[in-house]
Short mmCIF file of C-alpha atoms in Angstrom, two decimals:
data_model
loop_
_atom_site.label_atom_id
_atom_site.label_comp_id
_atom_site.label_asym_id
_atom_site.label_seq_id
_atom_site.Cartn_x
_atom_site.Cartn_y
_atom_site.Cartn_z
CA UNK A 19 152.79 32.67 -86.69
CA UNK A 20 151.24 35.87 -88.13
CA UNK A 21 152.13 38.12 -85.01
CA UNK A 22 151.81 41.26 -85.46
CA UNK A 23 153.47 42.25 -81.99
CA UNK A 24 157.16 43.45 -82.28
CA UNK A 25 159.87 40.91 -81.19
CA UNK A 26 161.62 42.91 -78.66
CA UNK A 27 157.89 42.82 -77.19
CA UNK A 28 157.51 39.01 -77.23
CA UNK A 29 160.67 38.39 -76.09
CA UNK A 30 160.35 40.65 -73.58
CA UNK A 31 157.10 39.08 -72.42
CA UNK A 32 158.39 35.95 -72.87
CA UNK A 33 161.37 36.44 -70.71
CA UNK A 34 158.42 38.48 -68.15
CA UNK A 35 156.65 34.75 -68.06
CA UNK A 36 153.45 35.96 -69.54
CA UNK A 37 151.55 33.51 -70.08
CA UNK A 38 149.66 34.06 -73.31
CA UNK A 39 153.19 34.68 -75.19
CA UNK A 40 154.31 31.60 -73.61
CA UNK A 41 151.52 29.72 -74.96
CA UNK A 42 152.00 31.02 -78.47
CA UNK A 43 155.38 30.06 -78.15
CA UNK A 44 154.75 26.47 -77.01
CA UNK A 45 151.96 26.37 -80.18
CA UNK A 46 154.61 26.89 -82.57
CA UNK A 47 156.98 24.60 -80.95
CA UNK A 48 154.39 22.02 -80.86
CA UNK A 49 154.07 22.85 -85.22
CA UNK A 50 157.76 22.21 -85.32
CA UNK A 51 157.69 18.64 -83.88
CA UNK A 52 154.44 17.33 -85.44
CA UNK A 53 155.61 18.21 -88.54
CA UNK A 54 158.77 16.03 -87.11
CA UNK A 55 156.18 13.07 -87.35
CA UNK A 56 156.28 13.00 -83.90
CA UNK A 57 152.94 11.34 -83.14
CA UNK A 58 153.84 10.35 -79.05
CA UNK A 59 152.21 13.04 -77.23
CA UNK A 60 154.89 12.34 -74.38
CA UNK A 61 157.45 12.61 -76.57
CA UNK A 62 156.70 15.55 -77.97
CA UNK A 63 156.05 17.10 -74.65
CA UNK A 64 159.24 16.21 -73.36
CA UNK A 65 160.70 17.37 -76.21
CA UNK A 66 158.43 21.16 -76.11
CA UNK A 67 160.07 21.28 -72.43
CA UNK A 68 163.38 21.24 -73.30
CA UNK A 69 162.84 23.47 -76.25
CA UNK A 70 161.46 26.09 -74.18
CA UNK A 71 163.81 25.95 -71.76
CA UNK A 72 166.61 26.48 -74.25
CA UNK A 73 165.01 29.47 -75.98
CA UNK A 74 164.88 31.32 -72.38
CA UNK A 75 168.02 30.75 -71.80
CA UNK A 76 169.25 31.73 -75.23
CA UNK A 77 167.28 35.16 -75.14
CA UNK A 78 168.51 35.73 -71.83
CA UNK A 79 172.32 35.24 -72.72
CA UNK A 80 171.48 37.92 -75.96
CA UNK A 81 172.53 34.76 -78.59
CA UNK A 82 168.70 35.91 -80.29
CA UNK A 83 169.58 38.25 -82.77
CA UNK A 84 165.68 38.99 -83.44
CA UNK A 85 166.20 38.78 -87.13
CA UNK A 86 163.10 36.43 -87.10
CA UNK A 87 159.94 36.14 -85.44
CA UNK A 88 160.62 34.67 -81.61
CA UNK A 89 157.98 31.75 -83.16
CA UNK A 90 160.51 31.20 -86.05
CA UNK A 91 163.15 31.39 -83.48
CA UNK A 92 161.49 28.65 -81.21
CA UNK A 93 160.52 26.73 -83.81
CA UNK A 94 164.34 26.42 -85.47
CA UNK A 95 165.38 25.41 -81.65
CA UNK A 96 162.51 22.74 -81.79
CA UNK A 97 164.41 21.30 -84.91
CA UNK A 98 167.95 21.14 -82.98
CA UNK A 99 166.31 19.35 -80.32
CA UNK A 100 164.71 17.13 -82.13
CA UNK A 101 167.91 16.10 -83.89
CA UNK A 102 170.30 16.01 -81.07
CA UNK A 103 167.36 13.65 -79.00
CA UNK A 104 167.35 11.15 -82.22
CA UNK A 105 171.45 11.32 -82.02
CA UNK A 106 171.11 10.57 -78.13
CA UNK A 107 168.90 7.55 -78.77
CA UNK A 108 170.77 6.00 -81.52
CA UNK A 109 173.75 6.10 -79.09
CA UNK A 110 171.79 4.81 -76.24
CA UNK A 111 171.70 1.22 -78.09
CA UNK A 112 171.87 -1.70 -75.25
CA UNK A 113 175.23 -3.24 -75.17
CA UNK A 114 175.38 -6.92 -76.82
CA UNK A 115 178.53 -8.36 -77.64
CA UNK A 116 177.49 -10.06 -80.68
CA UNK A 117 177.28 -6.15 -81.82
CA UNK A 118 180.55 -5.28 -81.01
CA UNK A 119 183.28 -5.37 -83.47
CA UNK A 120 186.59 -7.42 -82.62
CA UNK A 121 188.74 -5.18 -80.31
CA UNK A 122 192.12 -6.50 -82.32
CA UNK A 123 190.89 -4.79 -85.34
CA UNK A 124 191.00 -1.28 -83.36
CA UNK A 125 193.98 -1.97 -81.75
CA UNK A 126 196.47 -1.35 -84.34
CA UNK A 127 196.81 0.90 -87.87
CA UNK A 128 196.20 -2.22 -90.00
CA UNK A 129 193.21 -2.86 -87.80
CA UNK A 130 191.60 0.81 -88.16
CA UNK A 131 192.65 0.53 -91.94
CA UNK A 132 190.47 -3.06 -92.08
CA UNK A 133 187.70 -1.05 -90.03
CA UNK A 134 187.44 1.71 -92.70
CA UNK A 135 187.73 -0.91 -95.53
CA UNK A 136 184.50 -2.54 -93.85
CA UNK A 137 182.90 0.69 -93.66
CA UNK A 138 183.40 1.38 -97.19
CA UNK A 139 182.44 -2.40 -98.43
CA UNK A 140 179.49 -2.12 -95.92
CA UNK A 141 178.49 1.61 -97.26
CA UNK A 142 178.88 0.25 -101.23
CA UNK A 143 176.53 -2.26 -100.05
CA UNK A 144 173.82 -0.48 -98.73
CA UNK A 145 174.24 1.76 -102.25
CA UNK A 146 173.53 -1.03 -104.10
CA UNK A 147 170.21 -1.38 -102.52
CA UNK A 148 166.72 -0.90 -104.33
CA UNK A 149 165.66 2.61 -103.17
CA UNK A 150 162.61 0.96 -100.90
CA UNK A 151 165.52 -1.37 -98.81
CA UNK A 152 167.37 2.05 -98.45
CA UNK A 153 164.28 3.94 -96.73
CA UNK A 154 163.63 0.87 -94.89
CA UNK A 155 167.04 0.48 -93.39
CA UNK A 156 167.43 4.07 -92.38
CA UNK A 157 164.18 4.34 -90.88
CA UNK A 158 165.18 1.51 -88.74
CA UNK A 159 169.00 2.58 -87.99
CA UNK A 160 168.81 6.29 -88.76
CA UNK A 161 165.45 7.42 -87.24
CA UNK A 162 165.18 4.45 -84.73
CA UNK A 163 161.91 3.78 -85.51
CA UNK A 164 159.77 0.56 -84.34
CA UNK A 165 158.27 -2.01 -86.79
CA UNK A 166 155.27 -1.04 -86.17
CA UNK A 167 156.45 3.15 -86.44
CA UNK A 168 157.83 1.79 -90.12
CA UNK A 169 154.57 0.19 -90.87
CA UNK A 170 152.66 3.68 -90.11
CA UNK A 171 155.39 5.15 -92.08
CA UNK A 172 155.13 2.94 -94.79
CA UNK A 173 151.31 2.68 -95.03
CA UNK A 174 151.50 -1.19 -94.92
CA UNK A 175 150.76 -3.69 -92.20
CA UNK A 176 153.59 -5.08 -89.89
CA UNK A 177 153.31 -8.46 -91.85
CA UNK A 178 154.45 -6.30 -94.98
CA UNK A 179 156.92 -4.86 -93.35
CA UNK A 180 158.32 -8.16 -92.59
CA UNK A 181 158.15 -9.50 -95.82
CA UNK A 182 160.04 -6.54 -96.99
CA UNK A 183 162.77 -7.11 -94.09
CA UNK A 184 163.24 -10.33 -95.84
CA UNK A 185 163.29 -9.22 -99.81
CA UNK A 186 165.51 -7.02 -98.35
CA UNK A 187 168.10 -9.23 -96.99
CA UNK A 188 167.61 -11.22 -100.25
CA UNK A 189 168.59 -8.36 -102.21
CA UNK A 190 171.37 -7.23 -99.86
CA UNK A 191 172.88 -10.89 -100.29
CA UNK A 192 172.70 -9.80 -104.34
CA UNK A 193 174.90 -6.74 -103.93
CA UNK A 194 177.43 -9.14 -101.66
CA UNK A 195 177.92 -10.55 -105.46
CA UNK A 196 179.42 -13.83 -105.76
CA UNK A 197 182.30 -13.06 -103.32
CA UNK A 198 179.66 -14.06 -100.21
CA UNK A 199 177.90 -17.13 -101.69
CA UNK A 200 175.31 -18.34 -99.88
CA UNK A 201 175.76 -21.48 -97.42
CA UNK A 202 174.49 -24.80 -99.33
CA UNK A 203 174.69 -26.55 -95.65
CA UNK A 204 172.56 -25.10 -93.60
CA UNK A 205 170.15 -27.06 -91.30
CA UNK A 206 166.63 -27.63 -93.46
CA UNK A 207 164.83 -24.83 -91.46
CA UNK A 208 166.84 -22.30 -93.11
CA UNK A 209 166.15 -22.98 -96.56
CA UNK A 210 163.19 -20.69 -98.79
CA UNK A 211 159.96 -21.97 -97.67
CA UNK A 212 157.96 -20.14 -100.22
CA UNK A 213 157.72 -17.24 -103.13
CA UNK A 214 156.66 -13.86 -100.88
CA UNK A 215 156.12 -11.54 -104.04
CA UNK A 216 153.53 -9.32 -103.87
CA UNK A 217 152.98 -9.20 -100.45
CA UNK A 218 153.10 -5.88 -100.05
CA UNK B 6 170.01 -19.44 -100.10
CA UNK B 7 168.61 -19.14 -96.79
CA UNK B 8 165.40 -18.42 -94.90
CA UNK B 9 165.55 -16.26 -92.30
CA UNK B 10 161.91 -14.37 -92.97
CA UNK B 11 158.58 -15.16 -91.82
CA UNK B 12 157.58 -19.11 -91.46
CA UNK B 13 161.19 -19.96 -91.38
CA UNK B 14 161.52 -20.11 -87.55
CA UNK B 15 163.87 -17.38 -87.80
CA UNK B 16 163.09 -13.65 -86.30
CA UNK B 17 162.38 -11.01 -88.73
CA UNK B 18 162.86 -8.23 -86.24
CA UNK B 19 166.77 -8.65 -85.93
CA UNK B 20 167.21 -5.32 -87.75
CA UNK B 21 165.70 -3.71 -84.74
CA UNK B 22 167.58 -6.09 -82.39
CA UNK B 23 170.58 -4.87 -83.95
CA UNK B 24 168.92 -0.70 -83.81
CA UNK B 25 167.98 -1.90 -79.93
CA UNK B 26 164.31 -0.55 -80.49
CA UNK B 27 162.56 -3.75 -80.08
CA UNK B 28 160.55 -3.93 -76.91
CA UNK B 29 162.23 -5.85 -73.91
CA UNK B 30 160.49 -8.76 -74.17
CA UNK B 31 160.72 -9.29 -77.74
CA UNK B 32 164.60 -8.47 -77.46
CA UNK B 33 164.94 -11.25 -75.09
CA UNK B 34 163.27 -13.55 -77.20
CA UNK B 35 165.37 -12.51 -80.30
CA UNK B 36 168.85 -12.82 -78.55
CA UNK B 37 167.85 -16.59 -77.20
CA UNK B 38 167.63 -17.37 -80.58
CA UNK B 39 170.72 -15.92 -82.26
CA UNK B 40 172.55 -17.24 -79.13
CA UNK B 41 171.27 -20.66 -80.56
CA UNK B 42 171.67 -19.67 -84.50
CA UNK B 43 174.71 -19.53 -86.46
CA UNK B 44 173.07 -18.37 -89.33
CA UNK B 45 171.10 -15.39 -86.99
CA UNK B 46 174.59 -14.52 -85.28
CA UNK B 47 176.32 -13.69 -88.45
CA UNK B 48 172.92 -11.92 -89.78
CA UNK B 49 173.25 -9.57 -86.60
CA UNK B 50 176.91 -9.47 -87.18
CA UNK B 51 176.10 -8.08 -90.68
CA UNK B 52 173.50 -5.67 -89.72
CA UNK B 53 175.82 -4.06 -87.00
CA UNK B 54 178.30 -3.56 -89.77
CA UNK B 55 175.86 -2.10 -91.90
CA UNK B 56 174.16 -0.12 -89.41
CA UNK B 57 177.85 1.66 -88.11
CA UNK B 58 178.89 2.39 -91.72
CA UNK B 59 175.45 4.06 -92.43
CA UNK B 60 175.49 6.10 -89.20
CA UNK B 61 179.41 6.69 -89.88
CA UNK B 62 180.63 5.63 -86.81
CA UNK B 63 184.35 5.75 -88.03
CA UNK B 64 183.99 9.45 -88.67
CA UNK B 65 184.54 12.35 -86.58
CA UNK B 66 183.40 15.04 -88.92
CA UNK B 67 179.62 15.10 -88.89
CA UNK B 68 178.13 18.28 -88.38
CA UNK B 69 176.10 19.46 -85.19
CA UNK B 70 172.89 19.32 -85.00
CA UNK B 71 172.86 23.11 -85.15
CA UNK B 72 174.91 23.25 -88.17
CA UNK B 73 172.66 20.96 -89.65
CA UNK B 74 169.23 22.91 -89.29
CA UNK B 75 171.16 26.36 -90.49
CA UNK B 76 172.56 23.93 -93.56
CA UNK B 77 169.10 23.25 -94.30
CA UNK B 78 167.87 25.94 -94.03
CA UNK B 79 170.14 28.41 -96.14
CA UNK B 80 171.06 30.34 -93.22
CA UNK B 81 173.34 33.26 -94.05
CA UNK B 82 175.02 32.70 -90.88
CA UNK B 83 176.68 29.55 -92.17
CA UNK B 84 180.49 30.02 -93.65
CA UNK B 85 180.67 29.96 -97.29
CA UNK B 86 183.85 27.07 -96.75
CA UNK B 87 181.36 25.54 -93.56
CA UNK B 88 178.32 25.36 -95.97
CA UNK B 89 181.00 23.59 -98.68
CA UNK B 90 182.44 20.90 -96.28
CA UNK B 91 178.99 19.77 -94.74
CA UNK B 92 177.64 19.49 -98.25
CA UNK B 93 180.75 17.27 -99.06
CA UNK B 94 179.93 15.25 -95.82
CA UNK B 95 176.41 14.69 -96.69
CA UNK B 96 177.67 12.96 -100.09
CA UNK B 97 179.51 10.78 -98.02
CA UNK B 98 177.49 10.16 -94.60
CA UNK B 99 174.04 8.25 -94.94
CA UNK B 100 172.88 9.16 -91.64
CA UNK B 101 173.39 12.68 -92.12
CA UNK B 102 172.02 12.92 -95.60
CA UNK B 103 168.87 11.63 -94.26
CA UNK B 104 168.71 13.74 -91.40
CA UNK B 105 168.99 16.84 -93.36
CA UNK B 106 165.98 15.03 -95.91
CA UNK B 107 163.51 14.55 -92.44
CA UNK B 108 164.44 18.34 -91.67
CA UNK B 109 163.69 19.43 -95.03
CA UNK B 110 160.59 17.92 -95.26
CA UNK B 111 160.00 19.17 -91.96
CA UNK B 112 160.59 22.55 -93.50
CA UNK B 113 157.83 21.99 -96.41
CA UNK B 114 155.23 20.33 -94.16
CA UNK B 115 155.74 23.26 -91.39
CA UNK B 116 155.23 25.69 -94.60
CA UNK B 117 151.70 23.85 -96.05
CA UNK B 118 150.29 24.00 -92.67
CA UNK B 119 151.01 27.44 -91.74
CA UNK B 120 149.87 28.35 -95.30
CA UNK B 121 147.19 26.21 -95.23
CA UNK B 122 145.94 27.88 -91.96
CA UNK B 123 146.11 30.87 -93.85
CA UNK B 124 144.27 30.16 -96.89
CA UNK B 125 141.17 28.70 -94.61
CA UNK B 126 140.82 32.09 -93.67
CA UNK B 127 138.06 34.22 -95.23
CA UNK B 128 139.68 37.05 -97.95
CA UNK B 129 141.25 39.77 -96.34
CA UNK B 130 140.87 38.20 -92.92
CA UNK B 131 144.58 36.53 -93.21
CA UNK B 132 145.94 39.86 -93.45
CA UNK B 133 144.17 40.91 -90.37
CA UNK B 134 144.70 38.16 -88.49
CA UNK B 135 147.88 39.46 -86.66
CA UNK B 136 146.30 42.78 -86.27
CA UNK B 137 143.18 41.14 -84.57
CA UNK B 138 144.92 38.26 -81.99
CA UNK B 139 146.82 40.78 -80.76
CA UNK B 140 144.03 43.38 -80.01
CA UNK B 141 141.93 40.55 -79.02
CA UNK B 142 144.77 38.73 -76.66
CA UNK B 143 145.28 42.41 -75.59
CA UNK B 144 141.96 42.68 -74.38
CA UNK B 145 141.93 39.75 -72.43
CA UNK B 146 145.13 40.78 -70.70
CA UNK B 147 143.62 44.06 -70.18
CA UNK B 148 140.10 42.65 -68.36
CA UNK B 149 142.13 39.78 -66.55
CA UNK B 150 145.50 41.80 -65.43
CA UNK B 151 145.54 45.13 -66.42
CA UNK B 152 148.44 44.57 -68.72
CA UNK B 153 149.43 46.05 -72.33
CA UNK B 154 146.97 47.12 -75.22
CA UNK B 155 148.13 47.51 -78.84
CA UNK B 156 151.26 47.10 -80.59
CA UNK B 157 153.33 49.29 -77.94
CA UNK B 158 153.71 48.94 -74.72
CA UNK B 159 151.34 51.41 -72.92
CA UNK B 160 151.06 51.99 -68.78
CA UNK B 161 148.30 49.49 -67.51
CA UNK B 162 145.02 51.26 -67.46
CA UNK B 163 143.19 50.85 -63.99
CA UNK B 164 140.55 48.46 -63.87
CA UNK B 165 137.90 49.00 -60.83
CA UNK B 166 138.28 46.30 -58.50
CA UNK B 167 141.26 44.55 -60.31
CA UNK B 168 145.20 44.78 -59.33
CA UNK B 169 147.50 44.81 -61.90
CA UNK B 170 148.97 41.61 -61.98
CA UNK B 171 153.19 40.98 -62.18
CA UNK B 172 154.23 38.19 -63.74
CA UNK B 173 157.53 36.51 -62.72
CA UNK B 174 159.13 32.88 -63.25
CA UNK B 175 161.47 31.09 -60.73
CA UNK B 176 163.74 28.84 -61.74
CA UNK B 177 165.76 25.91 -59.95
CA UNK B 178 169.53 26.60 -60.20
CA UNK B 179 170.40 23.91 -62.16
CA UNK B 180 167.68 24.98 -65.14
CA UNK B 181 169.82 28.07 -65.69
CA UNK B 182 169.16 30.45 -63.02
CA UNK B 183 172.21 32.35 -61.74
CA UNK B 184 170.49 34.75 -59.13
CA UNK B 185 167.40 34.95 -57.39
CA UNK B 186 164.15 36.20 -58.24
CA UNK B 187 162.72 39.83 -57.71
CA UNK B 188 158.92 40.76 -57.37
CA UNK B 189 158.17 44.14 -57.83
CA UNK B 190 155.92 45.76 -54.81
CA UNK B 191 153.11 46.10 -54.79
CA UNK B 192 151.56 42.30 -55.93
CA UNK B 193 149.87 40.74 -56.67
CA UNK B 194 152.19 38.77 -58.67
CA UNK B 195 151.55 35.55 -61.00
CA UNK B 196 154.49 33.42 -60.02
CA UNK B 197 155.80 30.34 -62.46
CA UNK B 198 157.98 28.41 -60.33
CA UNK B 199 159.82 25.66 -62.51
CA UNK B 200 160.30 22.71 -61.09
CA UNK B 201 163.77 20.54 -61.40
CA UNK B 202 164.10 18.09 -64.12
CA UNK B 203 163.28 14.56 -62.16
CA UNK B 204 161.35 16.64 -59.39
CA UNK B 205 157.89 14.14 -58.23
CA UNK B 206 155.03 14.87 -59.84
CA UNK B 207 153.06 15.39 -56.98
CA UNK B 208 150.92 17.96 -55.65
CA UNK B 209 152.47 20.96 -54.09
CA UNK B 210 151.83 22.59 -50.95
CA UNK B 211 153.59 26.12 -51.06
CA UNK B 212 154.57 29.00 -48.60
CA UNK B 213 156.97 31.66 -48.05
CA UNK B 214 159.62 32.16 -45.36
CA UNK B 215 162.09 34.87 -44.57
CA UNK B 216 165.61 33.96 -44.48
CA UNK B 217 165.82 32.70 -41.18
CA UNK B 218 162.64 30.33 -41.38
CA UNK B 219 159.68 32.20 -40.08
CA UNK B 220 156.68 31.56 -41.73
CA UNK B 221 155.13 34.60 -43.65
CA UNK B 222 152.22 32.89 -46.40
CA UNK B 223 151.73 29.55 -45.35
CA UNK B 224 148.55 27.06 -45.51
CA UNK B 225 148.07 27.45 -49.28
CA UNK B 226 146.08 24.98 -51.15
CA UNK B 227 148.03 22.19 -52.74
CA UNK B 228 148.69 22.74 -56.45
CA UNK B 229 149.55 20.19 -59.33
CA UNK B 230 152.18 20.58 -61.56
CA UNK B 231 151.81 21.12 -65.23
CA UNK B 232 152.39 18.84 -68.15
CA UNK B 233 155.76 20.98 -68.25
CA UNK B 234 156.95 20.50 -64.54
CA UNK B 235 155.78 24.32 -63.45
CA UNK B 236 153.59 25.13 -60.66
CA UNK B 237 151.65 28.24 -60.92
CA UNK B 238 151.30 30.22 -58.20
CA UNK B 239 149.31 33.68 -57.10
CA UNK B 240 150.70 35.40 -54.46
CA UNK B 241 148.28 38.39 -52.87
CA UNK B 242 150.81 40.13 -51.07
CA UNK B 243 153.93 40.40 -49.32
CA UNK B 244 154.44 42.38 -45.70
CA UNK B 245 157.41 44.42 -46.48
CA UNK B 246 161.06 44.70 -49.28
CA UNK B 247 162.97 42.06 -47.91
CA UNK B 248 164.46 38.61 -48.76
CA UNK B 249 162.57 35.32 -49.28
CA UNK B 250 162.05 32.05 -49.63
CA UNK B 251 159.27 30.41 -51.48
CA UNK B 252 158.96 26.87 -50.36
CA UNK B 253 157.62 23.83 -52.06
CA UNK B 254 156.87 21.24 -50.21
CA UNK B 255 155.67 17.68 -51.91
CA UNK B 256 152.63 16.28 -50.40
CA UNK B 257 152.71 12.76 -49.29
CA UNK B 258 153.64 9.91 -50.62
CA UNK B 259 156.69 12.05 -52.12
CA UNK B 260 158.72 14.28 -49.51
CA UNK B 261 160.49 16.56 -51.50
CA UNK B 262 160.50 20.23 -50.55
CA UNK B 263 162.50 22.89 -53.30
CA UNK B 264 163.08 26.31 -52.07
CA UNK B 265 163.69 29.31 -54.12
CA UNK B 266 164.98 32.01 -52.55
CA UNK B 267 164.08 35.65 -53.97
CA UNK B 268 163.83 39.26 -52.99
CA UNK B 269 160.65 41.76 -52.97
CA UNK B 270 161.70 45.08 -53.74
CA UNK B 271 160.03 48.59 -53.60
CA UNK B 272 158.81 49.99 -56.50
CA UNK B 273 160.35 51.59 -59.65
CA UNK B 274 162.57 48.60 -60.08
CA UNK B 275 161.82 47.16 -62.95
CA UNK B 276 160.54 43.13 -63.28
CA UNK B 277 163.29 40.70 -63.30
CA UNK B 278 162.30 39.33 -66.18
CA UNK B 279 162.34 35.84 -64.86
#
């Protein structure tokens, strides 16, 4: 925003519900979250309501120090929203119990000890990655996006994205090292059906 | 080594059964198979592991989301020893890390477009630009409601034939209003009324009571909602100071009705503000 109005003014017409400062306000909100990637114009305006509604009540509880522009302001709330909404949905993952961890393991010191040992074996894993498995598996647990979201993302078709899914898991079955050897019994439906290089 | 990509009859979407983003119907057809697959159960078992170590699930320390955006942004406001400890974190927390990369880039893409917007501008006119929305939005204000021109507040200049109009928002209780709303005599005032979160999104037939029920403004058009939840209201006048209650009644098939109760007062008292 280039506003040349001073920000005891816009907040003060912001707080008075005038409309046009309202609307400038929502504008740079709406900046904020497209440059957020997001592209779901429901989304976003769920996301622009909430925003607004927490920069009125943080100028009306004085927290707005007015050491920026109310856009800037707005904007920076935008960001917390955004972040706290992608925390929300990550926790809001449907309960399976083939998910769930074994309850004995949390149940005692050795077991939180075993837990954190996991964590650590799991993390040293996901380090030993290639650097395209590493964007691929945080898109998909991090920022909770969709196959198809990653495929946008990624500039590649779902198929590719697919494909790299399973290079992945090929490589992530390298970094397990010897100590996780593959199963040489598996039914014959499992076994590698065919070279997938270059497919994306 | 196994198969469990495309062709091989196994799903390649268990990452995202494991994130729960796949669509219902896929997510059904993805847990009939694992319930079938040894091989698929201990892939999701896997992915679950790896997905709680990356979004640190065993740790207690991450920073807010609040922290995070001042982080990433430099903000003075931030503790030296605050600003030390989250840095430390993000070495250690994948999820986190990340999160402060997507605001970052945020940051940069936010930046291009704003400068971008300036740039497109003709020379000299980016440096005007302020100067010029605000006279121009000024003027508008001016022809439409009598309101504020220039860069300081100045007393609305009469306009033949047009009322100065008061603007005022209402808000339910539970969206953070702790007292009712004032309008300033005389109107006419421009009323935002905010609806509550989950309120229908139906139209809105509206009138105002006194306290004990009798109707004062009543048989108002209906009115839709905006994309926000806010219904916008005009109000021409009110008989007398007194206390109120604006009434929102959902028209048919929903049956809700919201009341906001607020007080007109006589002049000289300043706006609420809300």
């Amino acid at each position: 925003m280039h506003d040349a109005i001073p920000t005891t003014q816009e907040v003060s017409e912001f707080l008075a519900g005038r409309r046009e400062r309202i609307d400038a306000v929502r504008r740079s909100v709406d900046a904020a979250l497209r440059a957020m990637r997001i592209r779901d114009a429901d989304e976003r305006a769920g996301l622009i309501q909430e925003t607004l509604l927490r920069v009125l009540l943080s100028l009306r509880s004085g927290r707005f120090r007015g050491d920026a522009s109310l856009a800037t302001y707005a904007q920076r709330i935008a960001r917390h929203v955004w972040l706290e909404n992608l925390r929300r949905r990550r926790e809001q993952v449907p309960l399976d119990p083939d998910l769930l961890p074994a309850t004995d393991r949390w149940s005692s010191p050795e077991g939180s000890l075993l837990q954190a040992e996991a964590h650590r074996a799991s993390l040293k894993r996901f380090h030993a990655l290639p650097a395209p498995c590493k964007e691929l598996l945080l898109a998909i647990f991090v920022e909770g996006l969709s196959y198809r979201e990653v495929a946008v993302r990624l500039g590649i078709s779902v198929m590719a994205v697919r494909l790299r899914v399973f290079r992945c898991r090929l490589a992530g079955r390298g970094a397990e090292g010897v100590a996780a050897p593959a199963k040489q019994d598996a039914a014959p439906e499992h076994r590698v059906e065919g070279d997938v290089k270059g497919a994306d | 080594m196994l198969n469990w990509g495309p062709g091989a009859g196994h799903p390649a979407l268990l990452p995202w059964y494991v994130a729960g983003t796949l669509p219902a119907r896929e997510a059904r057809r993805v847990r009939a198979h694992v319930a079938r697959c040894a091989e698929c159960q201990r892939q999701v078992r896997d992915l679950a592991a790896q997905r709680a170590a990356l979004l640190g699930s065993t740790r207690t320390d991450h920073p807010t989301a609040e922290e995070l955006v001042a982080f990433t942004d430099s903000d003075p406001t931030v503790p030296a020893d605050r600003r030390q400890s989250i840095a430390a974190h993000l070495a250690g927390c994948p999820a986190c890390a990340h999160e402060n990369d997507l605001l970052a880039e945020a940051a940069e893409r936010l930046s291009a477009a704003s400068h971008s917007e300036r740039e497109s501008l003709p020379p000299g006119a980016a440096a005007a630009w302020g100067r010029w929305a605000a006279v121009a939005a000024a003027s508008i204000v001016l022809i439409a409601a009598g309101f504020v021109a220039g860069r300081t507040p100045q007393p609305p200049v009469p306009v033949p034939g047009i009322r100065a109009l008061t603007a005022a928002t209402f808000m339910p209780a539970h969206r953070g209003a702790d007292e009712a709303g004032i309008l300033t005599l005389p109107g006419p005032w421009a009323v935002t009324v905010a609806l509550p979160f989950g309120a229908a999104a139906a139209p809105y037939r509206s009138g105002i009571r006194t306290v004990a029920g009798e109707v004062v403004v009543g048989g108002a058009d209906a009115v839709i909602p905006d994309r926000e939840g806010s219904v916008h209201l005009y109000l021409d006048s009110l008989p007398a100071a007194g206390e109120y209650v604006l009434v929102l009644e959902a028209v048919a098939p929903a049956t809700e009705t919201w009341r906001y109760p607020f007080s007109v007062v006589a002049g000289d008292v300043p706006p609420s503000g809300r």
